[in-house]
mmCIF file of C-alpha atoms in Angstrom:
data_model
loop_
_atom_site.group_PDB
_atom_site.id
_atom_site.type_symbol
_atom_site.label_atom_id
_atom_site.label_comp_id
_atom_site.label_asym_id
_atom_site.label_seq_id
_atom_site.Cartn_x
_atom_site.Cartn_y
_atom_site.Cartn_z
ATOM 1 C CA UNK B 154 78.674 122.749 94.233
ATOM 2 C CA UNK B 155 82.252 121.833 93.953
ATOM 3 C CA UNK B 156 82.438 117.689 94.790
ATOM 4 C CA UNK B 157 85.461 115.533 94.866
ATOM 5 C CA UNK B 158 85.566 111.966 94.333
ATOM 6 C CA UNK B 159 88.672 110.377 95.759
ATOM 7 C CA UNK B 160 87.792 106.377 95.287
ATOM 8 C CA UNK B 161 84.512 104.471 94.113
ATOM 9 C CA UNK B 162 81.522 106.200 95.912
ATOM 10 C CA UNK B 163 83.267 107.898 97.895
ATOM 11 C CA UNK B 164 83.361 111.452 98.230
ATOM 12 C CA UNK B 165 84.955 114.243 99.988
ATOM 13 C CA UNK B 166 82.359 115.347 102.972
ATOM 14 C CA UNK B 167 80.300 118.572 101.648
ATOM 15 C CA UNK B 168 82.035 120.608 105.089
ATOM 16 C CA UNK B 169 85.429 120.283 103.641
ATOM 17 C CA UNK B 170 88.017 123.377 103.455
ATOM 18 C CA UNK B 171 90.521 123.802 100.959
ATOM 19 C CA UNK B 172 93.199 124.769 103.966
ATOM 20 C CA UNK B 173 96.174 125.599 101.897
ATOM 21 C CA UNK B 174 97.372 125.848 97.917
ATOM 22 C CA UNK B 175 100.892 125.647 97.987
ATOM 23 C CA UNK B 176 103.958 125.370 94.994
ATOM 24 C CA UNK B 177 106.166 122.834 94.942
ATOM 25 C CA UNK B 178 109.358 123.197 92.549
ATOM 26 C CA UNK B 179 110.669 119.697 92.075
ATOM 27 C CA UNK B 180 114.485 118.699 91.196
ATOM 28 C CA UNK B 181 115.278 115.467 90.111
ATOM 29 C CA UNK B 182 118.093 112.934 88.578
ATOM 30 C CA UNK B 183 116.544 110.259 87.440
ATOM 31 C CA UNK B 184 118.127 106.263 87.641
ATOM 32 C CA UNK B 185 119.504 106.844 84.227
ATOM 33 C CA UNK B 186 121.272 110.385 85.386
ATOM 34 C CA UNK B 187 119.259 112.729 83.893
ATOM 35 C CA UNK B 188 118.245 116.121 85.652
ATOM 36 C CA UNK B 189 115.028 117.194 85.480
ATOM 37 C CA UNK B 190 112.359 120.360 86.543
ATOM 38 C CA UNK B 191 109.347 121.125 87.523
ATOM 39 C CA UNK B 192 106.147 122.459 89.151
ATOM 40 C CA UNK B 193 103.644 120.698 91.179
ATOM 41 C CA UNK B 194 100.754 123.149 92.654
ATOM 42 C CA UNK B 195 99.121 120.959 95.719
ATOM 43 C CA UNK B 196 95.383 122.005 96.825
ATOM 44 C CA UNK B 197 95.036 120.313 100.363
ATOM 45 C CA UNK B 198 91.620 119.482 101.164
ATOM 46 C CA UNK B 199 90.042 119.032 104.976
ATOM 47 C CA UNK B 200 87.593 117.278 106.375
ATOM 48 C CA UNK B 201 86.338 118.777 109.735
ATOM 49 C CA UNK B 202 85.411 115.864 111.980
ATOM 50 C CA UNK B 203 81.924 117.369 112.392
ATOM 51 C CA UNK B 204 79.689 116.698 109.054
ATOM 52 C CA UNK B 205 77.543 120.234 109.821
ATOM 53 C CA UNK B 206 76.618 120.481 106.094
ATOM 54 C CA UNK B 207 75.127 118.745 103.476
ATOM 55 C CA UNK B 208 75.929 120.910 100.501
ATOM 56 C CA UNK B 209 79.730 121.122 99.015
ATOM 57 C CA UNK B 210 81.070 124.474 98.468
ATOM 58 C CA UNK B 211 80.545 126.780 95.535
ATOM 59 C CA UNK B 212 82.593 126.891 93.079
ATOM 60 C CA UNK B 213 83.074 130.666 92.995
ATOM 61 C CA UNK B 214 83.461 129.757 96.722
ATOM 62 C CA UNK B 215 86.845 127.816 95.601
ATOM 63 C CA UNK B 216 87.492 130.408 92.664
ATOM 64 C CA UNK B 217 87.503 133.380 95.597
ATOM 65 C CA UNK B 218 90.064 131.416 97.491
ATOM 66 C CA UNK B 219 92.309 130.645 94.330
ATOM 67 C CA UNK B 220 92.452 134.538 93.899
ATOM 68 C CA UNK B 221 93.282 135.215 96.889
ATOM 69 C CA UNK B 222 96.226 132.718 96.729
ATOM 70 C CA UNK B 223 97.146 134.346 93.513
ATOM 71 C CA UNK B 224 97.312 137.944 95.362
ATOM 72 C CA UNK B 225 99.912 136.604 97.709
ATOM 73 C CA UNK B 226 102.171 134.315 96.065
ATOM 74 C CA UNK B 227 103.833 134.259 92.605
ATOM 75 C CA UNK B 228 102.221 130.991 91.661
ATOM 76 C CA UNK B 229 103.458 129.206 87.877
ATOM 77 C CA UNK B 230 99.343 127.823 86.976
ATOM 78 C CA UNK B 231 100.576 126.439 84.427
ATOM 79 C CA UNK B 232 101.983 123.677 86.499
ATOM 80 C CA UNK B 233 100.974 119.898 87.550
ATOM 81 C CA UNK B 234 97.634 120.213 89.666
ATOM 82 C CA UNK B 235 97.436 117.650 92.717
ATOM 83 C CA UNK B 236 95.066 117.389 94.975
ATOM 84 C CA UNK B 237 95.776 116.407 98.236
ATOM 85 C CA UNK B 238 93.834 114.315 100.546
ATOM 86 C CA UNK B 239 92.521 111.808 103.496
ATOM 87 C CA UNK B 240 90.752 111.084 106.154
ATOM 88 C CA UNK B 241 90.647 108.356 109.386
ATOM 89 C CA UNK B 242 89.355 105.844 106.409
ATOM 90 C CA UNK B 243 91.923 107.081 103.717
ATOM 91 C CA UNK B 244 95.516 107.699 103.665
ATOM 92 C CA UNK B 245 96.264 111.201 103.079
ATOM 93 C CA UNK B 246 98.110 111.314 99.005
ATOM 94 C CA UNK B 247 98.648 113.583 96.339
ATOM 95 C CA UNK B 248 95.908 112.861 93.267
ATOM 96 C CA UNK B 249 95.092 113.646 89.882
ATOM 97 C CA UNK B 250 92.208 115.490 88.486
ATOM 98 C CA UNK B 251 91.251 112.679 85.990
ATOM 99 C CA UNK B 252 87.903 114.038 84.845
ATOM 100 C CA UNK B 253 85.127 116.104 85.830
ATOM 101 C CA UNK B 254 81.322 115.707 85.906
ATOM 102 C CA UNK B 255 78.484 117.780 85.407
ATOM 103 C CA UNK B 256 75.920 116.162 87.465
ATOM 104 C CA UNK B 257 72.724 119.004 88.040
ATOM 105 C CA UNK B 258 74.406 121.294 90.097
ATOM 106 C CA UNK B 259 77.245 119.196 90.804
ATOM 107 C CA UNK B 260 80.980 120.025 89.685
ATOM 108 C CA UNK B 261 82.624 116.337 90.834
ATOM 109 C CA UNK B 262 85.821 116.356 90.209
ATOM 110 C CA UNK B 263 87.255 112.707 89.745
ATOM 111 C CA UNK B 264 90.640 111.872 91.430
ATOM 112 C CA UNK B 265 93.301 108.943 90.348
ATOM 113 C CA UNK B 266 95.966 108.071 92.315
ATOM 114 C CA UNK B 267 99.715 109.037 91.352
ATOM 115 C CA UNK B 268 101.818 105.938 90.165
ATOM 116 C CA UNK B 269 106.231 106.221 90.128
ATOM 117 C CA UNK B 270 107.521 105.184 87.056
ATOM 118 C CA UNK B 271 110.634 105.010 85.797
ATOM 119 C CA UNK B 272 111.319 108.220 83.630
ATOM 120 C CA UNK B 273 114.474 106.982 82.065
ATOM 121 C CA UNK B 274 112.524 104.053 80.602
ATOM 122 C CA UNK B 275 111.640 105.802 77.577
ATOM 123 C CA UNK B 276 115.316 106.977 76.674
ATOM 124 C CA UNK B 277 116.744 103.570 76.276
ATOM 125 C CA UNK B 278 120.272 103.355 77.339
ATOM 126 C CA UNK B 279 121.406 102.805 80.986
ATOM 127 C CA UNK B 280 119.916 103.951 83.820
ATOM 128 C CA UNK B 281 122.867 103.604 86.002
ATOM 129 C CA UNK B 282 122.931 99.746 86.801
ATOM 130 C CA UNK B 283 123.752 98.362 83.466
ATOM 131 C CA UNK B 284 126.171 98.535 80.288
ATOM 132 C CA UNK B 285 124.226 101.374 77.959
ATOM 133 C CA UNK B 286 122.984 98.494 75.092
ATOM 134 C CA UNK B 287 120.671 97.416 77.870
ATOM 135 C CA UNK B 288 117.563 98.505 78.298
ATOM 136 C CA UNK B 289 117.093 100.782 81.305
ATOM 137 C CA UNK B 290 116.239 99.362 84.547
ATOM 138 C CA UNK B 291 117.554 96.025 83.792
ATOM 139 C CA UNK B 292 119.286 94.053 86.462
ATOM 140 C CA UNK B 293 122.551 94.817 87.123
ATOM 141 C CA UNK B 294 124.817 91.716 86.466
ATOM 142 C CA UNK B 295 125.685 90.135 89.590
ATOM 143 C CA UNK B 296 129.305 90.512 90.505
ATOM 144 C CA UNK B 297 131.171 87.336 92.403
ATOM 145 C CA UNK B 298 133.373 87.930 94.752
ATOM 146 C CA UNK B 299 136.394 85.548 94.333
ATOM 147 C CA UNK B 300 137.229 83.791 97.614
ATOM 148 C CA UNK B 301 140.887 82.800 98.648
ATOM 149 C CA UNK B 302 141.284 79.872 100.125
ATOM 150 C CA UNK B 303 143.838 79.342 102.803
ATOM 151 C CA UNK B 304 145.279 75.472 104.212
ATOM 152 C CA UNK B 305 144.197 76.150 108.029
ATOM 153 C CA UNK B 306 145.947 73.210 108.478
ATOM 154 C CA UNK B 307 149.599 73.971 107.252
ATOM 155 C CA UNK B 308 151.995 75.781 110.358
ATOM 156 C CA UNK B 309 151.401 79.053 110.323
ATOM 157 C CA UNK B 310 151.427 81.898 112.647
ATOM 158 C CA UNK B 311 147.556 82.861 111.787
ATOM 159 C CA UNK B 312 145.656 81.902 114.930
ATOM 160 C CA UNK B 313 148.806 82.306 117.439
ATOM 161 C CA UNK B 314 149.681 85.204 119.601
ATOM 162 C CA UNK B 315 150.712 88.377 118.043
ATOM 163 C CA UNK B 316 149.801 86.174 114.429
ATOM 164 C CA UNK B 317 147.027 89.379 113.189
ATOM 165 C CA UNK B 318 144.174 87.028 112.909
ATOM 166 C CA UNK B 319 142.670 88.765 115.447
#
């Protein structure tokens, strides 16, 4: 039986449905400028609100349904694999496959939650906010805004009729 295990003891009801597998191409520019690529494939799982079964699907249950996804669609499997789920005691995200578990008849598959990060950390330089000897991300310098000061009480035609203060 195919098992997923979204947070400690807790795992996907056995009368789930895998209701969709779809492809995501991602674009991105970074904070430091850079342009970057690429797939995310997205299995969304489903929790009927009746618990009729006790025993997860098959795994060549899941397989069939992954070929017939491949029949219709071009899909890149080679991509990043998310799975994607929740219920009324867990807000629906996008996971990781972090490990899986042979437990008797039991394929669990262990899911970790995705994190951001800051991709241009690891190129040094600027990401946008700061000179490019800085490390990225660090705070961009605070810029003052010089004030003028003006003698209110000198005669002037400021706060008069027709003076534009207004």
């Amino acid at each position: 039986m195919l098992q997923f295990k979204y947070a400690e003891h807790k795992l996907v009801n056995a009368n789930y449905h895998i209701t969709e597998i779809k492809q995501a191409e991602v674009t991105s520019v970074d904070c430091g400028g850079k342009l970057d690529r690429w797939t995310e494939i997205i299995v969304q799982l489903w929790e009927p609100n009746v618990n009729d079964q006790t025993r997860a699907m098959e795994v060549n249950k899941a397989l069939a349904i992954v070929n017939v996804v491949e029949g219709k669609n071009d899909f890149r499997w080679n991509a990043i694999v998310k799975i994607e789920f929740g219920n009324s005691d867990f807000d629906t995200r996008q996971m990781y496959p972090a490990d899986f578990v042979l437990d008797g008849e039991n394929l669990i598959i262990n899911l970790i939650a995705d994190v951001t990060q800051c991709k241009a950390i690891g190129r040094g330089g600027s990401c946008g906010t700061a000179e490019a000897e800085e490390p990225c991300c660090s705070p961009a310098p605070q810029v003052k805004e010089k004030l003028e000061m003006i003698n209110l009480a000198t005669e002037s035609n400021c706060c008069t009729p027709g003076g534009g203060c207004c």
